Coordinates of N, CA and C and ligand atoms in Angstrom, one line a residue:
M566 N 49.1 -8.3 -134.6 CA 49.4 -7.5 -133.3 C 49.2 -8.5 -132.1
T567 N 50.1 -8.4 -131.2 CA 50.0 -9.3 -130.0 C 49.1 -8.6 -129.0
S568 N 48.4 -9.4 -128.2 CA 47.5 -8.8 -127.2 C 48.3 -8.2 -126.0
P569 N 47.8 -7.1 -125.4 CA 48.5 -6.5 -124.3 C 48.7 -7.6 -123.2
E570 N 49.8 -7.5 -122.5 CA 50.1 -8.4 -121.4 C 49.2 -8.1 -120.2
L571 N 48.7 -9.2 -119.6 CA 47.8 -9.0 -118.5 C 48.6 -8.7 -117.2
L572 N 47.9 -7.9 -116.3 CA 48.6 -7.5 -115.1 C 48.0 -8.3 -113.9
P573 N 48.8 -8.7 -112.9 CA 48.3 -9.3 -111.7 C 47.5 -8.3 -110.9
I574 N 46.3 -8.7 -110.4 CA 45.4 -7.8 -109.6 C 45.7 -8.1 -108.1
L575 N 46.0 -7.0 -107.3 CA 46.2 -7.2 -105.9 C 44.9 -7.6 -105.2
R576 N 45.0 -8.5 -104.2 CA 43.9 -9.0 -103.5 C 43.8 -8.4 -102.1
Y577 N 42.6 -8.0 -101.7 CA 42.4 -7.6 -100.3 C 42.7 -8.8 -99.4
P578 N 43.4 -8.6 -98.2 CA 43.8 -7.4 -97.6 C 45.2 -7.0 -97.9
D579 N 45.7 -7.0 -99.1 CA 47.0 -6.6 -99.4 C 47.2 -5.1 -99.0
P580 N 48.2 -4.7 -98.2 CA 48.3 -3.3 -97.7 C 48.5 -2.3 -98.9
R581 N 49.1 -2.8 -100.0 CA 49.3 -1.9 -101.1 C 48.0 -1.3 -101.7
L582 N 46.9 -1.9 -101.4 CA 45.6 -1.4 -101.9 C 45.2 -0.1 -101.1
H583 N 46.0 0.2 -100.0 CA 45.6 1.4 -99.3 C 46.6 2.6 -99.6
T584 N 47.3 2.4 -100.7 CA 48.2 3.5 -101.1 C 47.4 4.6 -101.8
V585 N 47.7 5.8 -101.5 CA 47.0 7.0 -102.1 C 47.8 7.3 -103.4
A586 N 47.1 7.3 -104.6 CA 47.7 7.5 -105.9 C 48.1 8.9 -106.1
R587 N 49.2 9.1 -106.8 CA 49.6 10.5 -107.2 C 49.1 10.9 -108.6
P588 N 49.0 12.1 -108.9 CA 48.4 12.5 -110.2 C 49.4 12.0 -111.3
V589 N 48.8 11.7 -112.5 CA 49.6 11.3 -113.7 C 50.1 12.7 -114.2
A590 N 51.5 12.7 -114.3 CA 52.1 14.0 -114.7 C 52.0 14.3 -116.1
Q591 N 52.1 13.2 -116.9 CA 52.1 13.4 -118.4 C 51.4 12.2 -119.1
V592 N 50.5 12.5 -120.0 CA 49.8 11.4 -120.7 C 50.6 11.1 -121.9
D593 N 51.5 10.1 -121.8 CA 52.4 9.7 -122.8 C 52.3 8.2 -123.2
D594 N 53.2 7.7 -124.0 CA 53.1 6.3 -124.4 C 53.2 5.3 -123.3
R595 N 54.0 5.7 -122.2 CA 54.0 4.8 -121.0 C 52.6 4.6 -120.5
I596 N 51.9 5.8 -120.3 CA 50.5 5.7 -119.8 C 49.6 5.0 -120.8
R597 N 49.7 5.2 -122.1 CA 48.9 4.5 -123.0 C 49.1 3.0 -123.1
T598 N 50.4 2.6 -122.8 CA 50.7 1.1 -122.7 C 50.0 0.6 -121.5
L599 N 50.1 1.3 -120.4 CA 49.4 0.9 -119.1 C 47.9 0.8 -119.3
I600 N 47.3 1.8 -120.0 CA 45.9 1.7 -120.3 C 45.5 0.5 -121.0
A601 N 46.2 0.2 -122.1 CA 45.9 -1.0 -122.9 C 46.0 -2.3 -122.0
R602 N 47.0 -2.4 -121.2 CA 47.2 -3.5 -120.3 C 46.1 -3.6 -119.2
M603 N 45.7 -2.4 -118.7 CA 44.6 -2.4 -117.7 C 43.3 -2.8 -118.4
L604 N 43.0 -2.3 -119.6 CA 41.7 -2.7 -120.2 C 41.7 -4.2 -120.5
A605 N 42.8 -4.8 -121.0 CA 42.9 -6.2 -121.3 C 42.7 -7.0 -120.0
T606 N 43.3 -6.5 -118.9 CA 43.2 -7.2 -117.6 C 41.7 -7.1 -117.1
M607 N 41.1 -6.0 -117.2 CA 39.7 -5.8 -116.8 C 38.8 -6.7 -117.6
Y608 N 38.9 -6.7 -118.9 CA 38.1 -7.6 -119.7 C 38.3 -9.1 -119.4
D609 N 39.6 -9.4 -119.3 CA 39.9 -10.9 -119.0 C 39.3 -11.3 -117.6
A610 N 39.2 -10.4 -116.7 CA 38.7 -10.7 -115.3 C 37.2 -10.5 -115.3
Q611 N 36.6 -10.1 -116.4 CA 35.1 -9.8 -116.5 C 34.6 -8.8 -115.5
G612 N 35.5 -7.8 -115.3 CA 35.1 -6.6 -114.5 C 34.5 -5.5 -115.3
I613 N 33.9 -4.6 -114.6 CA 33.4 -3.4 -115.3 C 34.2 -2.2 -115.1
G614 N 35.3 -2.3 -114.2 CA 36.2 -1.2 -114.0 C 37.5 -1.8 -113.4
L615 N 38.5 -0.9 -113.4 CA 39.8 -1.3 -112.8 C 40.5 0.0 -112.5
A616 N 41.1 0.2 -111.3 CA 41.9 1.3 -111.0 C 43.4 0.9 -111.0
A617 N 44.2 1.8 -111.3 CA 45.7 1.5 -111.4 C 46.2 0.9 -110.1
T618 N 45.6 1.4 -109.0 CA 46.0 0.9 -107.6 C 45.9 -0.6 -107.6
Q619 N 44.9 -1.1 -108.2 CA 44.7 -2.6 -108.1 C 45.7 -3.4 -108.9
V620 N 46.5 -2.7 -109.8 CA 47.6 -3.5 -110.4 C 48.9 -2.9 -109.9
D621 N 48.9 -2.3 -108.7 CA 50.1 -1.9 -108.0 C 50.8 -0.7 -108.7
V622 N 50.0 0.1 -109.4 CA 50.6 1.3 -110.0 C 49.8 2.5 -109.3
H623 N 50.6 3.3 -108.7 CA 49.9 4.3 -107.8 C 49.8 5.7 -108.4
E624 N 49.1 5.7 -109.5 CA 48.9 6.9 -110.3 C 47.4 7.0 -110.6
R625 N 46.9 8.3 -110.8 CA 45.4 8.5 -110.8 C 44.9 8.1 -112.2
L626 N 44.6 6.8 -112.4 CA 44.2 6.3 -113.7 C 43.1 5.2 -113.5
I627 N 42.0 5.3 -114.2 CA 40.9 4.3 -114.1 C 40.5 3.9 -115.5
V628 N 40.1 2.6 -115.7 CA 39.5 2.2 -116.9 C 38.1 1.6 -116.5
I629 N 37.1 1.8 -117.4 CA 35.7 1.4 -117.1 C 35.1 0.9 -118.4
D630 N 34.3 -0.1 -118.4 CA 33.4 -0.4 -119.5 C 32.1 -1.0 -118.9
V631 N 31.0 -0.3 -118.8 CA 29.8 -0.8 -118.2 C 28.8 -1.3 -119.3
S632 N 29.3 -1.3 -120.6 CA 28.4 -1.6 -121.7 C 28.1 -3.2 -121.7
E633 N 26.9 -3.6 -122.1 CA 26.6 -5.0 -122.3 C 27.5 -5.7 -123.3
E634 N 27.8 -5.0 -124.3 CA 28.6 -5.5 -125.5 C 30.1 -5.5 -125.1
R635 N 30.5 -4.9 -124.1 CA 31.9 -4.8 -123.7 C 32.8 -4.2 -124.8
N636 N 32.2 -3.1 -125.4 CA 32.9 -2.4 -126.5 C 32.9 -0.9 -126.3
Q637 N 32.7 -0.4 -125.1 CA 32.7 1.0 -124.9 C 33.7 1.4 -123.7
P638 N 35.0 1.2 -124.0 CA 36.0 1.5 -122.9 C 36.0 3.0 -122.6
M639 N 36.1 3.3 -121.3 CA 36.3 4.7 -120.9 C 37.6 4.8 -120.1
V640 N 38.3 5.9 -120.3 CA 39.6 6.1 -119.6 C 39.5 7.4 -118.9
L641 N 39.8 7.3 -117.6 CA 39.7 8.6 -116.7 C 41.1 8.8 -116.1
I642 N 41.7 9.8 -116.5 CA 43.1 10.1 -115.9 C 42.9 11.4 -115.1
N643 N 43.5 11.3 -113.9 CA 43.4 12.5 -112.9 C 41.9 12.9 -112.7
P644 N 41.0 11.9 -112.4 CA 39.6 12.3 -112.3 C 39.4 13.1 -111.0
A645 N 38.4 14.0 -111.1 CA 38.0 14.9 -109.9 C 36.5 15.0 -110.0
V646 N 35.8 14.8 -108.8 CA 34.4 15.0 -108.8 C 34.1 16.4 -108.7
E647 N 33.3 17.0 -109.7 CA 32.9 18.4 -109.7 C 31.6 18.5 -108.9
W648 N 30.7 17.5 -109.0 CA 29.4 17.6 -108.3 C 28.9 16.2 -108.1
A649 N 28.2 16.0 -106.9 CA 27.6 14.7 -106.6 C 26.2 15.0 -106.1
S650 N 25.2 14.2 -106.5 CA 23.8 14.4 -106.2 C 23.6 14.3 -104.6
A651 N 22.7 15.0 -104.1 CA 22.3 14.8 -102.7 C 21.6 13.5 -102.5
E652 N 20.9 13.1 -103.5 CA 20.2 11.8 -103.5 C 21.2 10.7 -103.5
T653 N 21.0 9.7 -102.5 CA 21.9 8.6 -102.5 C 21.1 7.3 -102.6
R654 N 21.7 6.2 -103.0 CA 21.1 4.9 -103.1 C 22.0 3.8 -102.7
K655 N 21.5 2.8 -102.0 CA 22.3 1.6 -101.6 C 22.3 0.6 -102.8
G656 N 23.4 0.3 -103.3 CA 23.5 -0.7 -104.4 C 24.5 -1.8 -104.2
E657 N 24.3 -2.9 -104.8 CA 25.3 -4.1 -104.6 C 26.6 -3.8 -105.4
E658 N 27.7 -4.0 -104.7 CA 29.0 -3.8 -105.3 C 29.9 -5.1 -105.2
G659 N 30.7 -5.2 -106.2 CA 31.7 -6.3 -106.1 C 33.1 -5.6 -106.4
C660 N 34.1 -6.4 -106.3 CA 35.5 -5.9 -106.6 C 36.4 -7.0 -107.0
L661 N 37.2 -6.7 -108.1 CA 38.1 -7.8 -108.5 C 39.2 -8.0 -107.5
S662 N 39.4 -7.1 -106.6 CA 40.4 -7.3 -105.5 C 39.8 -8.0 -104.3
V663 N 38.5 -8.2 -104.3 CA 37.8 -8.9 -103.2 C 36.9 -10.0 -103.8
P664 N 37.5 -11.0 -104.4 CA 36.7 -11.9 -105.2 C 35.7 -12.7 -104.4
G665 N 34.5 -12.8 -105.0 CA 33.4 -13.6 -104.5 C 32.6 -12.8 -103.4
I666 N 32.9 -11.6 -103.1 CA 32.2 -10.8 -102.1 C 31.4 -9.7 -102.7
Y667 N 30.1 -9.7 -102.4 CA 29.2 -8.6 -102.9 C 28.4 -8.1 -101.7
D668 N 28.3 -6.8 -101.7 CA 27.5 -6.2 -100.6 C 27.1 -4.8 -100.9
G669 N 26.1 -4.3 -100.2 CA 25.5 -3.0 -100.5 C 26.3 -1.8 -100.0
V670 N 26.4 -0.8 -100.8 CA 27.1 0.4 -100.4 C 26.2 1.6 -100.8
E671 N 26.1 2.6 -99.9 CA 25.3 3.8 -100.2 C 26.1 4.9 -100.8
R672 N 25.7 5.4 -102.0 CA 26.5 6.4 -102.7 C 25.5 7.4 -103.4
P673 N 26.0 8.6 -103.7 CA 25.2 9.5 -104.6 C 24.8 8.8 -105.9
V674 N 23.6 9.1 -106.3 CA 23.1 8.4 -107.5 C 23.7 8.9 -108.8
A675 N 24.1 10.2 -108.8 CA 24.7 10.8 -110.0 C 25.9 11.7 -109.6
V676 N 26.8 11.7 -110.5 CA 28.1 12.5 -110.3 C 28.5 13.2 -111.6
R677 N 29.1 14.3 -111.5 CA 29.8 14.9 -112.7 C 31.3 15.0 -112.4
V678 N 32.1 14.4 -113.3 CA 33.5 14.2 -113.0 C 34.3 14.9 -114.2
R679 N 35.4 15.5 -113.8 CA 36.4 16.0 -114.8 C 37.5 15.1 -114.9
A680 N 38.0 14.8 -116.1 CA 39.1 13.9 -116.2 C 39.8 14.1 -117.5
Q681 N 41.0 13.6 -117.7 CA 41.7 13.6 -119.0 C 41.5 12.3 -119.7
D682 N 41.5 12.3 -121.0 CA 41.4 11.0 -121.7 C 42.8 10.5 -122.1
E683 N 42.9 9.5 -122.9 CA 44.2 8.8 -123.2 C 45.0 9.7 -124.1
H684 N 44.5 10.9 -124.6 CA 45.3 11.8 -125.4 C 45.6 13.0 -124.5
G685 N 45.2 13.0 -123.3 CA 45.4 14.2 -122.4 C 44.4 15.3 -122.5
A686 N 43.3 15.0 -123.3 CA 42.2 16.0 -123.4 C 41.3 16.0 -122.2
E687 N 41.0 17.2 -121.7 CA 40.1 17.3 -120.6 C 38.6 17.1 -121.0
R688 N 37.9 16.3 -120.3 CA 36.5 16.0 -120.6 C 35.7 16.1 -119.3
T689 N 34.4 16.2 -119.5 CA 33.4 16.2 -118.3 C 32.5 15.0 -118.6
I690 N 32.4 14.2 -117.6 CA 31.5 13.0 -117.7 C 30.3 13.2 -116.7
E691 N 29.1 13.1 -117.2 CA 27.9 13.1 -116.4 C 27.5 11.7 -116.3
A692 N 27.4 11.2 -115.1 CA 27.1 9.7 -114.9 C 26.0 9.5 -113.9
E693 N 25.2 8.5 -114.2 CA 24.2 8.0 -113.2 C 24.1 6.5 -113.3
G694 N 23.4 5.9 -112.4 CA 23.2 4.4 -112.4 C 24.6 3.7 -112.2
L695 N 24.7 2.6 -112.9 CA 25.9 1.8 -112.7 C 27.2 2.5 -113.0
L696 N 27.2 3.4 -114.0 CA 28.4 4.1 -114.4 C 28.8 5.0 -113.2
A697 N 27.8 5.7 -112.6 CA 28.1 6.6 -111.4 C 28.7 5.8 -110.3
V698 N 28.1 4.6 -110.0 CA 28.6 3.8 -108.9 C 30.0 3.3 -109.2
C699 N 30.3 2.9 -110.5 CA 31.6 2.3 -110.8 C 32.6 3.4 -110.7
I700 N 32.4 4.6 -111.2 CA 33.3 5.7 -111.2 C 33.7 6.0 -109.7
Q701 N 32.7 6.1 -108.8 CA 33.0 6.4 -107.4 C 33.8 5.2 -106.7
H702 N 33.4 4.0 -107.1 CA 34.1 2.8 -106.5 C 35.6 2.9 -107.0
E703 N 35.9 3.2 -108.3 CA 37.2 3.2 -108.8 C 38.0 4.4 -108.2
M704 N 37.3 5.6 -108.0 CA 38.0 6.7 -107.4 C 38.4 6.5 -106.0
D705 N 37.5 5.7 -105.3 CA 37.9 5.3 -103.9 C 39.2 4.5 -103.9
H706 N 39.4 3.6 -104.9 CA 40.6 2.8 -105.0 C 41.8 3.8 -105.1
L707 N 41.7 4.8 -105.9 CA 42.8 5.8 -106.1 C 43.2 6.5 -104.7
M708 N 42.2 6.5 -103.8 CA 42.4 7.1 -102.5 C 42.8 6.0 -101.5
G709 N 43.0 4.8 -102.0 CA 43.4 3.7 -101.1 C 42.3 3.1 -100.3
K710 N 41.0 3.3 -100.8 CA 39.9 2.8 -100.1 C 39.2 1.6 -100.9
V711 N 39.0 0.6 -100.2 CA 38.3 -0.6 -100.8 C 36.9 -0.7 -100.3
F712 N 35.9 -1.1 -101.1 CA 34.5 -1.0 -100.8 C 34.1 -1.6 -99.5
V713 N 34.9 -2.7 -99.0 CA 34.5 -3.4 -97.8 C 34.7 -2.5 -96.6
E714 N 35.4 -1.3 -96.8 CA 35.6 -0.4 -95.7 C 34.3 0.4 -95.4
Y715 N 33.3 0.3 -96.2 CA 32.0 0.8 -95.9 C 31.1 -0.1 -95.1
L716 N 31.6 -1.4 -95.0 CA 30.8 -2.4 -94.3 C 31.1 -2.3 -92.8
S717 N 30.4 -3.1 -92.0 CA 30.6 -3.1 -90.5 C 32.0 -3.8 -90.3
P718 N 32.7 -3.4 -89.1 CA 33.9 -4.1 -88.8 C 33.8 -5.6 -88.7
L719 N 32.6 -6.1 -88.2 CA 32.4 -7.5 -88.1 C 32.4 -8.2 -89.5
K720 N 31.7 -7.6 -90.5 CA 31.6 -8.1 -91.8 C 33.0 -8.1 -92.5
R721 N 33.7 -6.9 -92.2 CA 35.0 -6.7 -92.9 C 36.0 -7.7 -92.4
N722 N 36.0 -8.0 -91.1 CA 36.9 -8.9 -90.5 C 36.7 -10.3 -91.0
R723 N 35.4 -10.7 -91.1 CA 35.0 -12.0 -91.7 C 35.6 -12.1 -93.1
I724 N 35.4 -11.1 -93.9 CA 35.9 -11.1 -95.3 C 37.4 -11.3 -95.3
K725 N 38.1 -10.5 -94.4 CA 39.6 -10.5 -94.4 C 40.0 -12.0 -94.0
T726 N 39.4 -12.6 -93.1 CA 39.7 -13.9 -92.6 C 39.5 -14.9 -93.8
R727 N 38.3 -14.8 -94.4 CA 38.0 -15.7 -95.5 C 39.0 -15.6 -96.7
L728 N 39.3 -14.4 -97.0 CA 40.2 -14.2 -98.2 C 41.7 -14.6 -97.8
A729 N 42.1 -14.3 -96.6 CA 43.4 -14.7 -96.2 C 43.6 -16.2 -96.2
K730 N 42.5 -16.9 -95.8 CA 42.5 -18.4 -95.7 C 42.6 -18.9 -97.2
A731 N 41.8 -18.3 -98.1 CA 41.7 -18.7 -99.5 C 43.1 -18.6 -100.1
Q732 N 43.8 -17.5 -99.8 CA 45.1 -17.2 -100.3 C 46.1 -18.2 -99.8
R733 N 46.1 -18.5 -98.5 CA 47.0 -19.5 -98.0 C 46.8 -20.9 -98.6
E734 N 45.5 -21.2 -98.9 CA 45.2 -22.5 -99.5 C 45.7 -22.5 -101.0
A735 N 45.6 -21.4 -101.6 CA 46.0 -21.3 -103.1 C 47.5 -21.4 -103.1
V736 N 48.3 -20.9 -102.2 CA 49.7 -21.0 -102.2 C 50.1 -22.4 -101.9
R737 N 49.4 -23.1 -101.0 CA 49.8 -24.5 -100.6 C 49.5 -25.4 -101.8
G738 N 48.4 -25.0 -102.6 CA 48.0 -25.9 -103.8 C 47.1 -27.0 -103.4
Ligands
K1U1685 O1 37.5 -4.2 -108.9 C1 36.9 -3.3 -109.4 O2 37.1 -2.2 -109.0 C2 35.9 -3.6 -110.5 C3 34.5 -3.8 -110.0 C4 33.7 -2.6 -110.3 C5 32.4 -2.5 -109.7 C6 31.4 -3.4 -109.8 C7 30.2 -3.3 -109.2 C8 29.9 -2.1 -108.5 C9 30.8 -1.1 -108.4 C10 32.1 -1.3 -109.0 C11 33.9 -5.0 -110.8 O3 33.9 -5.0 -111.9 S1 33.3 -6.3 -109.8 C12 32.8 -7.6 -111.0 C13 31.6 -7.2 -111.8 O4 31.7 -7.3 -113.0 C14 30.3 -6.7 -111.2 C15 29.9 -7.0 -109.9 C16 28.7 -6.5 -109.5 C17 27.9 -5.8 -110.3 C18 28.3 -5.6 -111.6 C19 29.5 -6.0 -112.1
ZN1686 ZN1 37.2 -2.5 -106.8

């Protein structure tokens, strides 16, 4: 069996990262092929999550694996938050679309989310800790929101400038 083809990841400040994703209409082989390619891309990039938005597909689909062994992939299709805890915590976040930048974001510490799996079956996920943070971060991507938008305008503009410069230098070689 050949490995799934890797997908290019959009880099902030690419405007396509601000696209609001539409629901997945049907969980079929096209979606399952996309899931396999997104998981391969996430593992290759050493991320713990990836939203379809980040690979320029604007449908409500997320893959996650927060396990140490990197062998517990989760697929969330059309995710919806049913409940979020009133308790919040500020935790360090990173993003494969904002390479090299880590900063604190305040979020609910626990969430309950409804989503479909890769077979179209409805499930409920109760999450806390890193999984809860990752689900919320990825669901933000589906709404066109990147974690740097929680930071101050000063920090965000510095990040934009730094990444735009890095991209220009990468193109120049
Ligand atoms: O780009 C992404 O959406 C994936 C992102 C997920 C994420 C990480 C940390 C907190 C919230 C969401 C990453 O995987 S960034 C790279 C990474 O593996 C990582 C970074 C910081 C802490 C833990 C993992
Ligand atoms: Zn991200």
